Each structure stands twice: as C-alpha cells, then as structure tokens.
Short mmCIF file of C-alpha atoms in Angstrom, two decimals:
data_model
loop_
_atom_site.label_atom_id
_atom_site.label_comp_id
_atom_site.label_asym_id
_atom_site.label_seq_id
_atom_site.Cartn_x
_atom_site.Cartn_y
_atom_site.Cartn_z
CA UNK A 1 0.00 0.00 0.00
CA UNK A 2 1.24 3.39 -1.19
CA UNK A 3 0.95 5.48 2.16
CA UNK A 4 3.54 8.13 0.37
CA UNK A 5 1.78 11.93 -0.04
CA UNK A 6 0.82 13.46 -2.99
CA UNK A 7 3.92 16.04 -3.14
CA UNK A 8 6.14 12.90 -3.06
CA UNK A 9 4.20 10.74 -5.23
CA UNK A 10 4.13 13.93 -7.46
CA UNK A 11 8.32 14.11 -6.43
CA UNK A 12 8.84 10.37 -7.50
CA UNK A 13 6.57 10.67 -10.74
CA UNK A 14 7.97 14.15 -12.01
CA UNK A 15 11.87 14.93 -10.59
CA UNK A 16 14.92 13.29 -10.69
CA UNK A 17 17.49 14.18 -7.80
CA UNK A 18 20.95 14.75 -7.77
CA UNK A 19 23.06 12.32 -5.37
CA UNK A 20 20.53 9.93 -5.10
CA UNK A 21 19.40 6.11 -5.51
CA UNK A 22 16.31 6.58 -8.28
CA UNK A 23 15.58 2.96 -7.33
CA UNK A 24 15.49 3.30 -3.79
CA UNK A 25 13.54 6.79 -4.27
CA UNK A 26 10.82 5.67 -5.88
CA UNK A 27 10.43 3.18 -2.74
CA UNK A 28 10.77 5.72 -0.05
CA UNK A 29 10.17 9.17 -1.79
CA UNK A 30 11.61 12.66 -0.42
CA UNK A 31 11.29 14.31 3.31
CA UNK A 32 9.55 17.58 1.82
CA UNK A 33 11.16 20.35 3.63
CA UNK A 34 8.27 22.93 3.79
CA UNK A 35 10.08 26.44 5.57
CA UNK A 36 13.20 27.38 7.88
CA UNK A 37 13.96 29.14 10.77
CA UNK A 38 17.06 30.16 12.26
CA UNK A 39 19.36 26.68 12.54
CA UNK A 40 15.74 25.12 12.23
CA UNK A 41 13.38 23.84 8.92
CA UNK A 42 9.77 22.02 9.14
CA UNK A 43 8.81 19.22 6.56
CA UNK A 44 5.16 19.31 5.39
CA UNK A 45 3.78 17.34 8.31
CA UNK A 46 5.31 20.28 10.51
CA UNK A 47 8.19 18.25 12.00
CA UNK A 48 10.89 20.31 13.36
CA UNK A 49 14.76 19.70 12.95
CA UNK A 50 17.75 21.04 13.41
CA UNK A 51 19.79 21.82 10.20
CA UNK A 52 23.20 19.92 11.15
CA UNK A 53 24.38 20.55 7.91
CA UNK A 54 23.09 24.15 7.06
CA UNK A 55 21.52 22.81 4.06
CA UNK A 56 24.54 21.86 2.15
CA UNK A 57 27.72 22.93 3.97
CA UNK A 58 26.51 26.69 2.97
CA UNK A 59 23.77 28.60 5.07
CA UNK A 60 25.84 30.60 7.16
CA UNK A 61 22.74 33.68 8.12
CA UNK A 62 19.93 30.82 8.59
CA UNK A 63 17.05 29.95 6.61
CA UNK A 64 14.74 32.91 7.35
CA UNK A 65 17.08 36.30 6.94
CA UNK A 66 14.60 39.12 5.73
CA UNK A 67 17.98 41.07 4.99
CA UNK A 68 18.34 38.89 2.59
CA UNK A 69 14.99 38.65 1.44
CA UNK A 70 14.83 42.46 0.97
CA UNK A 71 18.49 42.89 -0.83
CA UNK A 72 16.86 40.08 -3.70
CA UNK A 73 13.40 42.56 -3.59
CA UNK A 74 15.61 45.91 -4.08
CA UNK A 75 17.71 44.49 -6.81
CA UNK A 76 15.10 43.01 -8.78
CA UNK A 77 12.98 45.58 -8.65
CA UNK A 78 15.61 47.77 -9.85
CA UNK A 79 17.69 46.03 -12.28
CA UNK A 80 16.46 42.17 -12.09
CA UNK A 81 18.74 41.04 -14.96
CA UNK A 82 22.12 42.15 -16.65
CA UNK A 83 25.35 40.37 -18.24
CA UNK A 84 28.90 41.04 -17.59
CA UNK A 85 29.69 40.49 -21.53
CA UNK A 86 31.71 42.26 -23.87
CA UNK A 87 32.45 45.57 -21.37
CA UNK A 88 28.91 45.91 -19.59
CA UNK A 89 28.58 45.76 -15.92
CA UNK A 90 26.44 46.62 -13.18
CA UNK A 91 26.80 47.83 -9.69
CA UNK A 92 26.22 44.87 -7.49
CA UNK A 93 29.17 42.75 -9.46
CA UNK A 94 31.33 45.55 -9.57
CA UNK A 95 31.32 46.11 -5.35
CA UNK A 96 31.15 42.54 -4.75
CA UNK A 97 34.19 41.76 -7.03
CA UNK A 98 35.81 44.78 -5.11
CA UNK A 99 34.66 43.36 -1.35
CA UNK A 100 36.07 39.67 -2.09
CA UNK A 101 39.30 41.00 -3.32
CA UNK A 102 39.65 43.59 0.34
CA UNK A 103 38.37 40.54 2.29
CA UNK A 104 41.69 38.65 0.88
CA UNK A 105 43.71 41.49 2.43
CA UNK A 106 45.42 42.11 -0.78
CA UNK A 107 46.21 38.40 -1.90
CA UNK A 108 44.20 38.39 -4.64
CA UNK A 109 43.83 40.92 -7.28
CA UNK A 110 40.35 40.09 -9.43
CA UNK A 111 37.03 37.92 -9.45
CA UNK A 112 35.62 36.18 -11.77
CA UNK A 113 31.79 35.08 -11.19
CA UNK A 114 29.92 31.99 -11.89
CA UNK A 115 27.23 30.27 -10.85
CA UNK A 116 28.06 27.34 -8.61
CA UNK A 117 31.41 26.10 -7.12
CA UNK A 118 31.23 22.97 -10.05
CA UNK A 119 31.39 26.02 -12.68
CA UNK A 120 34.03 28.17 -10.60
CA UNK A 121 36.46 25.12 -10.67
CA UNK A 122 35.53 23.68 -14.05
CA UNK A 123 36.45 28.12 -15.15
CA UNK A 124 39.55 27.06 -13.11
CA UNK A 125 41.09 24.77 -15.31
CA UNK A 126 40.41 26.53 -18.09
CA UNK A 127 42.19 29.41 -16.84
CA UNK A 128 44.73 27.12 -16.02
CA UNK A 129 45.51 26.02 -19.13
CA UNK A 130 44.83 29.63 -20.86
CA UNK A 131 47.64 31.23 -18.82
CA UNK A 132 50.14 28.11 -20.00
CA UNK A 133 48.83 28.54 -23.39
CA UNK A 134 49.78 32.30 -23.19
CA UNK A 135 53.56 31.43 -21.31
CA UNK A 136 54.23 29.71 -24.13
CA UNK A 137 53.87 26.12 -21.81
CA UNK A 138 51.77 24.06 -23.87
CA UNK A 139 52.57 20.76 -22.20
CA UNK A 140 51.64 22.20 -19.14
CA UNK A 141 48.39 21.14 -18.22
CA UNK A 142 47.89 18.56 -15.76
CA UNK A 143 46.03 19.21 -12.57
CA UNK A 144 47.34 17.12 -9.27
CA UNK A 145 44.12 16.81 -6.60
CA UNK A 146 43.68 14.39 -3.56
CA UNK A 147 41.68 11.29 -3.12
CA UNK A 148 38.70 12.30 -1.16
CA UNK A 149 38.67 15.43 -2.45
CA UNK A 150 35.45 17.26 -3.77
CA UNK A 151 35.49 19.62 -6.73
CA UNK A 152 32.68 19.72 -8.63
CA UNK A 153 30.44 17.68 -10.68
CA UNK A 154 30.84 18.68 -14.30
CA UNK A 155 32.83 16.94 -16.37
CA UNK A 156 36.27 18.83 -15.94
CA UNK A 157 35.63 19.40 -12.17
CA UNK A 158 34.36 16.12 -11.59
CA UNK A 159 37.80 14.56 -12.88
CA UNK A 160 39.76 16.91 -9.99
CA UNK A 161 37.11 14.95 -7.61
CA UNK A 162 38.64 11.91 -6.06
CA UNK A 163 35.53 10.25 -4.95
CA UNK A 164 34.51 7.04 -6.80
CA UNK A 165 30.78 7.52 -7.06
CA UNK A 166 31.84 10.64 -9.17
CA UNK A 167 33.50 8.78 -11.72
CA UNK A 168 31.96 5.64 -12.04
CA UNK A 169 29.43 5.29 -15.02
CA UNK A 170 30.64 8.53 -15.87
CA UNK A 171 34.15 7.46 -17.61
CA UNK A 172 35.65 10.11 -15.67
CA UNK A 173 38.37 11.27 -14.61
CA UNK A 174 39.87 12.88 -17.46
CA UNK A 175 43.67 11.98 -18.08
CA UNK A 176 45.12 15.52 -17.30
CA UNK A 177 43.47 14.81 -13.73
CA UNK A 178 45.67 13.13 -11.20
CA UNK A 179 45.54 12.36 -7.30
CA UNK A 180 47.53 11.91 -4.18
CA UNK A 181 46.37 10.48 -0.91
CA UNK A 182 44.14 11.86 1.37
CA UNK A 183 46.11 13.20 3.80
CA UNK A 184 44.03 11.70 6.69
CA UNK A 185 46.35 10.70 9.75
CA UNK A 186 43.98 8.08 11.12
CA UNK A 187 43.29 6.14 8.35
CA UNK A 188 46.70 6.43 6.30
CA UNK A 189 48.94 7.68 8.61
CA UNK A 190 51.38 4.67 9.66
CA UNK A 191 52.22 3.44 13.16
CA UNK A 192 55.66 4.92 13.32
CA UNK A 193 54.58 8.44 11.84
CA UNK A 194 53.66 11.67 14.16
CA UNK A 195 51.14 14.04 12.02
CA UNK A 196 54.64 15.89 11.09
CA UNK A 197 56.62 13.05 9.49
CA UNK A 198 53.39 12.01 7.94
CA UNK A 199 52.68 15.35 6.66
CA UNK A 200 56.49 14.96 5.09
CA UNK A 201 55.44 11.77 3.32
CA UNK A 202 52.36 13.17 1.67
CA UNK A 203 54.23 16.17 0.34
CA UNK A 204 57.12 14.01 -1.12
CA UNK A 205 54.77 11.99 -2.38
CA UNK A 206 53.40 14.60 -4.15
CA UNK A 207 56.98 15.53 -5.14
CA UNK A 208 57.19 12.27 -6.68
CA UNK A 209 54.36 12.14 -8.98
CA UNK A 210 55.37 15.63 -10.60
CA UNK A 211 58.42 14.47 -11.52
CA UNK A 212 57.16 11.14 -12.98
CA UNK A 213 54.83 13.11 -15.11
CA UNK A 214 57.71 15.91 -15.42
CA UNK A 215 57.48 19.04 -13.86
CA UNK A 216 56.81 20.93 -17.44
CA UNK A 217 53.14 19.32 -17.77
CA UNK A 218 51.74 19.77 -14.32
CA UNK A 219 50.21 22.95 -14.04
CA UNK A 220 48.64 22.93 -10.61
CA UNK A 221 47.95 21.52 -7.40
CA UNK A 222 43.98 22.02 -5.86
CA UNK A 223 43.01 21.44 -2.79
CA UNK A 224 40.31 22.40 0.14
CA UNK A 225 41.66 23.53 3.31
CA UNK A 226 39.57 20.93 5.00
CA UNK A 227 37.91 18.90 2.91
CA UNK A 228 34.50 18.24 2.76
CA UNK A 229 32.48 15.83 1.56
CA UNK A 230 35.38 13.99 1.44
CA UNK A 231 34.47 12.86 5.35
CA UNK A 232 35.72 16.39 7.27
CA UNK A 233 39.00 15.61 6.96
CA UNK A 234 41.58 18.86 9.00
CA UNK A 235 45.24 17.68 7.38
CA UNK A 236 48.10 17.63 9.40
CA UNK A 237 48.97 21.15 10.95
CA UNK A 238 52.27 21.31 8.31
CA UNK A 239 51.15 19.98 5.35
CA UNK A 240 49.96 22.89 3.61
CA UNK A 241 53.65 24.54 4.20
CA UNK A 242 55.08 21.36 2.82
CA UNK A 243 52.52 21.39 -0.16
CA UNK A 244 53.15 24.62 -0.82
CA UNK A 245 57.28 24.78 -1.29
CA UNK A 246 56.65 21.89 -3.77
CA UNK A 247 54.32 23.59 -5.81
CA UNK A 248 57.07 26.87 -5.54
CA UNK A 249 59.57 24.58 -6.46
CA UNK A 250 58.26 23.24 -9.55
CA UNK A 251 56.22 26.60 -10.84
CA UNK A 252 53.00 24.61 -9.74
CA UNK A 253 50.07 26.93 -9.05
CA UNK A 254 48.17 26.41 -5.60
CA UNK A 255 44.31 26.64 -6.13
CA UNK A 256 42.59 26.63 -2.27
CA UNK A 257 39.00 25.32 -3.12
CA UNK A 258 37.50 27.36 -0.31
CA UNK A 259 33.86 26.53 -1.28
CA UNK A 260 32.55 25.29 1.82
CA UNK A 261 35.94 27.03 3.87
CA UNK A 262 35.25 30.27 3.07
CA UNK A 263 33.30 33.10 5.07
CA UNK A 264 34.13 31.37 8.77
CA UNK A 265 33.31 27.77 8.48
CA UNK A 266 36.53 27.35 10.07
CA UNK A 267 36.70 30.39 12.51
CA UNK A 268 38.34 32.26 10.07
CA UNK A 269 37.11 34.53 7.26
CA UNK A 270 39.13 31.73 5.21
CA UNK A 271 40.26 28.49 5.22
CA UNK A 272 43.57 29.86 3.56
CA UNK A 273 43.84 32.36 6.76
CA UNK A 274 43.90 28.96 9.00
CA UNK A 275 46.45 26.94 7.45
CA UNK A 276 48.95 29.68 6.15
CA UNK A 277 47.94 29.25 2.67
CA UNK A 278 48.76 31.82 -0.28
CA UNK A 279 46.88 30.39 -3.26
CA UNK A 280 47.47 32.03 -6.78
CA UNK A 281 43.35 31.44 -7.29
CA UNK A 282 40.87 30.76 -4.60
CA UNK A 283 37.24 29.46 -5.44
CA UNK A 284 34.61 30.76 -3.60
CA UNK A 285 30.49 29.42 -3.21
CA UNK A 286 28.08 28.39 -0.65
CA UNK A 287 28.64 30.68 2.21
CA UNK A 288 28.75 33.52 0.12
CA UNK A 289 25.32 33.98 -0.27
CA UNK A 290 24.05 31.77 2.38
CA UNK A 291 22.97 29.66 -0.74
CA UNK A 292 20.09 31.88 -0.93
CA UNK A 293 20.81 32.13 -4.73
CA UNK A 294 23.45 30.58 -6.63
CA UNK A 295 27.06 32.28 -7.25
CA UNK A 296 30.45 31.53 -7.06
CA UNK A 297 33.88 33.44 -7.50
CA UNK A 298 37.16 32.48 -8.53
CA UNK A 299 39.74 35.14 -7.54
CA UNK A 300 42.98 35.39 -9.35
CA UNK A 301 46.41 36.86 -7.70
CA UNK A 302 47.47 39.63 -10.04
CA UNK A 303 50.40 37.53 -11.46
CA UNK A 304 47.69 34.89 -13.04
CA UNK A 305 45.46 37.69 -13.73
CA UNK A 306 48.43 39.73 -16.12
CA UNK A 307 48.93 36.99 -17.70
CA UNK A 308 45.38 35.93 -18.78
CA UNK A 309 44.50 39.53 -19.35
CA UNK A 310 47.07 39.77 -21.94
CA UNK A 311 46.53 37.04 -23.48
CA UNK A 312 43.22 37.73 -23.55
CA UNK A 313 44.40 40.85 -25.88
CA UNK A 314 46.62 38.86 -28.14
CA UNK A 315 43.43 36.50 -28.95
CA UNK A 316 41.50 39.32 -29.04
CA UNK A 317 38.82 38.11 -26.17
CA UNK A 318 38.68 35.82 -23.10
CA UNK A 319 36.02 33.53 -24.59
CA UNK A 320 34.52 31.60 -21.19
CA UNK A 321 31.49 33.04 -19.40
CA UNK A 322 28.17 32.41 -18.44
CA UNK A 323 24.97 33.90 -18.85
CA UNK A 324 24.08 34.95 -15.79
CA UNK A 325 28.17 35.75 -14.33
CA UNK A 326 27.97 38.23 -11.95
CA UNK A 327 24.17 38.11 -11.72
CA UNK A 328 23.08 41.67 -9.94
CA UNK A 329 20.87 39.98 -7.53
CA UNK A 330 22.94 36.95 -6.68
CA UNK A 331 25.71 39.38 -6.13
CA UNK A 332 23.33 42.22 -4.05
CA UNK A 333 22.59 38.98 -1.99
CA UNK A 334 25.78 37.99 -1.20
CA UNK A 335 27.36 41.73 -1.13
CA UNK A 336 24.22 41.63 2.16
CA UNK A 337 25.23 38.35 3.12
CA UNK A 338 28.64 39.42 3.66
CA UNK A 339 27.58 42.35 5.70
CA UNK A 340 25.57 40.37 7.99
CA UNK A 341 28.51 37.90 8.89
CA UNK A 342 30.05 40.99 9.56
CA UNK A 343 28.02 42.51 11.05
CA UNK A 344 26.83 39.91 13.41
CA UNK A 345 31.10 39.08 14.24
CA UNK A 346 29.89 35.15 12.83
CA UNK A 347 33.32 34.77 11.94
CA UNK A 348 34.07 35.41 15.66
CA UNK A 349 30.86 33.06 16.74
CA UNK A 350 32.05 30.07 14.66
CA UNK A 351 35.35 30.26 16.29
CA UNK A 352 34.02 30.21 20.08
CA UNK A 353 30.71 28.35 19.83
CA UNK A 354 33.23 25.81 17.23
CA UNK A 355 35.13 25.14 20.43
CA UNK A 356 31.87 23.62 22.05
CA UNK A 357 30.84 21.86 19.11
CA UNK A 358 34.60 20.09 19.04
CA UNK A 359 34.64 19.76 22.83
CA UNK A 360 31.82 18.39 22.77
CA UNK A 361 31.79 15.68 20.18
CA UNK A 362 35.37 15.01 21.41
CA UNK A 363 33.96 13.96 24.50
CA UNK A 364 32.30 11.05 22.97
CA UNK A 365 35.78 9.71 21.96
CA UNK A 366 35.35 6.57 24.42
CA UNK A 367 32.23 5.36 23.10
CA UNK A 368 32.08 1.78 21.57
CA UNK A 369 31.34 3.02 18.11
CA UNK A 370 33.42 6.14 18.13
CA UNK A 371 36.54 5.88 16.42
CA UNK A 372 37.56 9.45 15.65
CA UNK A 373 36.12 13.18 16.09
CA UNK A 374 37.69 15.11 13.92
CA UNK A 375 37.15 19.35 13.05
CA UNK A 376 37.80 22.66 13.40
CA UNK A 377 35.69 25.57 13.91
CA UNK A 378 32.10 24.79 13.25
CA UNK A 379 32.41 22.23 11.24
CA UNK A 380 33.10 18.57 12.47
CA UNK A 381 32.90 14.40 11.56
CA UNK A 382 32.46 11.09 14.03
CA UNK A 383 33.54 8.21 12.51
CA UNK A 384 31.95 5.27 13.20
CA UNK A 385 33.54 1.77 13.03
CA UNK A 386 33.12 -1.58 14.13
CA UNK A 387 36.00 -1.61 16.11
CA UNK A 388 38.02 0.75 17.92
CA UNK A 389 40.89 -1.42 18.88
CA UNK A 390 41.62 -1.86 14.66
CA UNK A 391 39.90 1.05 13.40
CA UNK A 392 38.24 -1.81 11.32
CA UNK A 393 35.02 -0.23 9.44
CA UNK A 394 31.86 -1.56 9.01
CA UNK A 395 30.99 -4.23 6.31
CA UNK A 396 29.68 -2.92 4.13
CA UNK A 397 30.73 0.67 4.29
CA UNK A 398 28.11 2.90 5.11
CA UNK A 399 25.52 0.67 6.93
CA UNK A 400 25.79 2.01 10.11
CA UNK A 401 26.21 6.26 8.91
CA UNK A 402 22.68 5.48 6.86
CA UNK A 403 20.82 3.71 9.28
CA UNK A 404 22.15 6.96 11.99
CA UNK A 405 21.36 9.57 9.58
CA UNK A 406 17.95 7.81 9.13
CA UNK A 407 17.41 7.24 12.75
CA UNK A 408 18.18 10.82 13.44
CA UNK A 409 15.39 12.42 12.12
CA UNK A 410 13.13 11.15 14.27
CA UNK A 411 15.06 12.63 16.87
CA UNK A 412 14.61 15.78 14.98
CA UNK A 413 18.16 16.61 13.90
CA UNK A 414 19.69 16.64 10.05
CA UNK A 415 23.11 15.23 9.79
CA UNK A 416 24.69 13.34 6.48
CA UNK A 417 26.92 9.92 6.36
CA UNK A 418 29.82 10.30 4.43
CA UNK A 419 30.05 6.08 4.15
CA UNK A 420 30.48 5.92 7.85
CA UNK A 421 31.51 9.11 9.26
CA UNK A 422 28.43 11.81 10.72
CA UNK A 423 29.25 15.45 9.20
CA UNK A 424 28.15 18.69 11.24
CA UNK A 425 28.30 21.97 9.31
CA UNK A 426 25.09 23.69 11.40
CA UNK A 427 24.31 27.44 10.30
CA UNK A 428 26.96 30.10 11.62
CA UNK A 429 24.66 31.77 13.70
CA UNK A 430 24.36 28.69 15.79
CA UNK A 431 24.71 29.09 19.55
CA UNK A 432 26.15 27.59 22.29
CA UNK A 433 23.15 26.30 23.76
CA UNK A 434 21.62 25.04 20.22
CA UNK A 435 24.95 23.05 19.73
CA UNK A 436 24.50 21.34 23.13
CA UNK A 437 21.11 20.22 22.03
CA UNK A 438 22.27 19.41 18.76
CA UNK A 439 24.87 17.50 20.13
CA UNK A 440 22.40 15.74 22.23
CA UNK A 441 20.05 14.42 19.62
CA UNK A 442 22.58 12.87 18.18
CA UNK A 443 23.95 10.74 21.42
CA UNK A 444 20.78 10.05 21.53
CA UNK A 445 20.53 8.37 17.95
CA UNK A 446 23.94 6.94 18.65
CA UNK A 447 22.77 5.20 21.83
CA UNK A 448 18.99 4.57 19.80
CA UNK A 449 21.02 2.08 16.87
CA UNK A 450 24.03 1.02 18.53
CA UNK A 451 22.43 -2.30 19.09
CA UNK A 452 21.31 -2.28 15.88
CA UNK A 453 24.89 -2.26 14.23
CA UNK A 454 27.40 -3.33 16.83
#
C-alpha cells in the first residue's frame, strides 16, 4: 500500500534528484522540507529539525534572513537582470568583485563570477591552461588533486574529484586529472609516523608524482583547506607549508577550493587564513550567499590575472562566461550576506561556539562506536567503526552512517553519512546552547542504533 503523499508521489513521478538512488527513491520518496527558521526547517507534516548541515555545507545567516529577502526585492525591482559580456557591468558585481578582493587582504587581485562552485572550478582549469597557453607552456596542463577530495560535478571538475561515485558510469576522470592520498592521519597515517613526518610523506609523495609526469606538464595543485564531503577531513597542521614549497619549487600553481571554507566555516574569514595558505586562485560558493541564490567566484592573484588579461588581448577576447556571471541579484545577496557575517562578528561566533561543538563531540571519543572526532571551527565528523581497537570499518561501508542519519530524524536533527563518518556543518549563527542540544540528539541516535549495528 502506497501510504507516500501526494507532493512525493508527485516528487517520484515528475523529478529526478541529484546524489541519489532513483531505485530506492521511488520506494521511499523525499522528506519535503516545507520552511526554515534560524538553525531550524519544518517538513510538510510540521516536524521540526535542526539543520546539522546548514543545508549543504553553505547557510551561514539561517534559513529565514529578511535582509536577505529584501536585498533580492531591491535588486530586482531595480535592475532584475544584466550580463557582464563584452564591457557591460552593473553595480552589485562591480562592489562585490571589489569586497572579495579587500576581504583577501590584498592576496588576490580580481574575481571572476559563476554560478556554482562545479562552474568556478571547471572556469579554473580553463584558466589554467589559458595562462600556459599564453607562457608559451603548452605541455603544461595537468592538474594534481587528492583522493577524497570534492570539486565539482561537471565533467572537468568532476575529474579533480577523487571520490569514486563521481566517476563511475561517468568514464571520468579525465587523463590531465591526477591524485595523491588523502592526507588523513587516522586512516593512512602509519604506526611509526607523528602528524609531522606524515605530513612529510604526503608532500614528497606529491613531489614524486610531478616528476614522474615531469614538472613541465603539471600545471597545478587544488586542494580544500579541509575537505568536505570527502568525510571532514583537517590535514596535518604542516602539510599545507610542505605542499606549498613543492608547488614553488616546480612553478606549480596552488588553487585553495574554499567553497565550503570560506566566510568562517573554520573560525576564520578563510580556510587559507587557517592553514597559512597563499593560493594564486581561490574558489569561492556556498557561504557567500548563504545559498540563498546561486554564485560563485574564482579570484585570481594579479600575477595569473596579467597573464590571462594579456593574453586575452593577443586572442583578441577571453572567450569563457556564463549567462548569468555576476548576476546583480545573486551578487546584491551575497554583497548583504557578507555584511551580515560581519556585522553579526559570525566569523568570531564560529570560532568560540566551534570550540563547544569540538569539545563536545570530542567527548564522545570513548564510546564503543566512536573511532575518531575530527574538526575545526564549526564544522566537524564522528567516525563510526566496528571496532576501535583496529579502526576496522563496518561491512559494508556505510551501513551504520545510513541507518544513523535515518534514525536521526526522528530525533529531529539533520546530519549526512559520508560512508560511515556523521558530518556537522550547522548554520553560523548557531549558539552555544543550540549546539548542546544538537549534540544531544545525536547521542541520543547513537545510543537509539548502537544495538542495531554493533
């Protein structure tokens, strides 16, 4: 018997979804998330629950901002639609553009908008290749990523991605697109290694595969300062200094994916500011408009920028854009967005109420199921496993994280399974006490399903 509502049996009949099972979907159907509030949204048969995840790593003002709401209303009453072609521009773009670059404290020199962080880094790698092209470094084109990492979906950016369900049925990645490990100390660091000397491995490891490719056909390196969807993992405290001097060493440009980093995830306005990295592009999405409308920005350092721009006059255009680049009321939205986490000192908030969220989640260390807790600032990952003692993982992979994440909205709280680690990434306006609670619900599913899956 189908007791499924009409909005999902409309859902099943009608959409397909991104990231999801279409088998298993039209068996179970969608949760049909109605309104927000705050840290808080309502499905359609009122149900309450906290956002552990702030949508998708991104919602940094909450889900009910009426600044927000009234920047969109201003700007399209005003201007609702205009391109950044061929020498037009509009005022929103122009101070946004102007804001990232001051917010980078003079790192970075100019922005470049698109319209989601898989478009940003997919424009990445074609910049990439246009400033070799214009050096006169035609060979030099390959892209080095990490396992684990995520980059993007489209064809280009889904090759930097070095998660599996990415590629397969996809024939992806492309060939230019290589990978390192992860640099995750629990699961690949080795029993004689401290987080230093492991950090030392990963960067001549990296060393290694640029000079069996050869150094004059690897263009860049790209990573996130913590990666995301990846499973949360916070790298070594060196190994972005050890990264880095390879990359100097062998002309390699440094591309800091700070999609879900940026804006104070981490406590900082960047993820960059927390790990002492100077990137020659940074990508930019999610936080920057709360997700309220889409936009992303890639900002260039004014050495990659000189060189593009000239080139750009020898060919006689830049030819990549997009329709709606710059878009004045996805860039109104996130110029108000910006002003809020400013504003409302959120960078400040994610760095003191992150040190509950941590503390807290750290303090479930010694359970049975608990083999790491791992973050920084407000964002965090539990990893489950089936035994501490080993670190052995469940069989199969991701039983346990889906049947939690399941269980947990009953207990009225949003988190996601990355196989078998629990991601946090609540809203940046979060507070102390709503981290406790949030915290709570999910001991509570923890203690609810450990019999299930011990």
């Amino acid at each position: 018997m189908n007791t499924l509502s009409d909005n999902q049996n409309r859902d099943i009949h009608y959409q397909m979804h991104p990231y999801t099972n279409a088998v298993k979907h039209q068996q179970i159907g969608s949760r049909v998330i109605e309104r927000g509030e705050g840290i808080y949204v309502y499905d359609d048969q009122g149900r309450k629950y906290i956002e552990g995840m702030a949508g998708l790593w991104s919602v940094a003002v909450g889900f009910n901002e009426q600044r927000l709401v009234d920047a969109a209303t201003r700007q399209m009453s005003k201007l609702p639609f205009y391109h950044t072609f061929t020498h037009k521009t509009h005022t929103p773009s122009i101070e946004l553009a102007e804001k990232l670059v001051q917010l980078t404290q003079g790192r970075m020199n100019t922005a470049f908008f698109t319209n989601s962080g898989s478009e940003a880094n997919d424009t990445v790698i074609k910049m990439v290749w246009y400033y070799n092209n214009a050096l006169g470094r035609p060979q030099k084109k390959k892209i080095i990523a990490r396992n684990k990492g995520y980059h993007g979906v489209t064809v280009a950016a889904a090759s930097l991605t070095g998660l599996a369900p990415n590629h397969r049925g996809f024939d992806l990645p492309l060939p230019q697109m290589k990978h390192v490990t992860c640099p995750h100390f629990y699961r690949e660091g080795r029993p004689d290694e401290t987080e230093d000397t492991f950090a030392t491995r990963m960067a001549e490891e990296f060393e290694a595969l640029i000079l069996s490719e050869g150094p004059d056909t690897v263009a860049a390196f790209i990573g996130e300062p913590v990666m995301g969807a990846g499973g949360v993992i916070v790298p070594p405290e060196t190994y972005w200094a050890k990264i880095q001097q390879v990359c100097r060493k062998y002309d390699v440009l440094v591309v800091a994916d700070e999609v879900i980093t940026g804006f104070g995830r981490l406590g900082h306005m960047f993820g960059s500011d927390r790990f002492g990295i100077q990137p020659d592009i940074m990508v930019l999405s999610k936080q920057i408009t709360s997700s309220y409308l889409p936009l992303a920005a890639v900002l260039l350092s004014e050495p990659v920028q000189s060189v593009i721009a000239r080139y750009s006059g020898e060919l006689g255009t830049f030819g990549h854009g997009y329709t709606t680049s710059g878009h004045p009321v996805a860039t109104a939205v996130a110029l108000e967005n910006i002003r809020i986490i400013e504003d409302n000192g959120l960078v400040e908030n994610a760095a003191r109420v992150g040190e509950v969220l941590q503390s807290s989640l750290r303090a479930l260390s010694d359970h049975p199921l608990v083999g790491e807790v791992r973050g920084t600032g407000l964002i965090a990952a539990v990893e489950l496993v089936a035994d501490k003692a080993t670190r052995k993982p469940f069989d199969p992979v991701g039983k346990a994280g889906a049947l939690l994440v399941e269980r947990a909205h009953e207990h009225g709280l949003i988190v996601r399974g990355i196989q078998d680690s629990i991601a946090f990434c609540p809203p940046l306006i979060i507070t102390e006490e709503q981290v406790r609670d949030m915290v709570g619900r999910f001991v509570d599913t923890l203690e609810e399903v450990q019999g299930q899956i011990s």
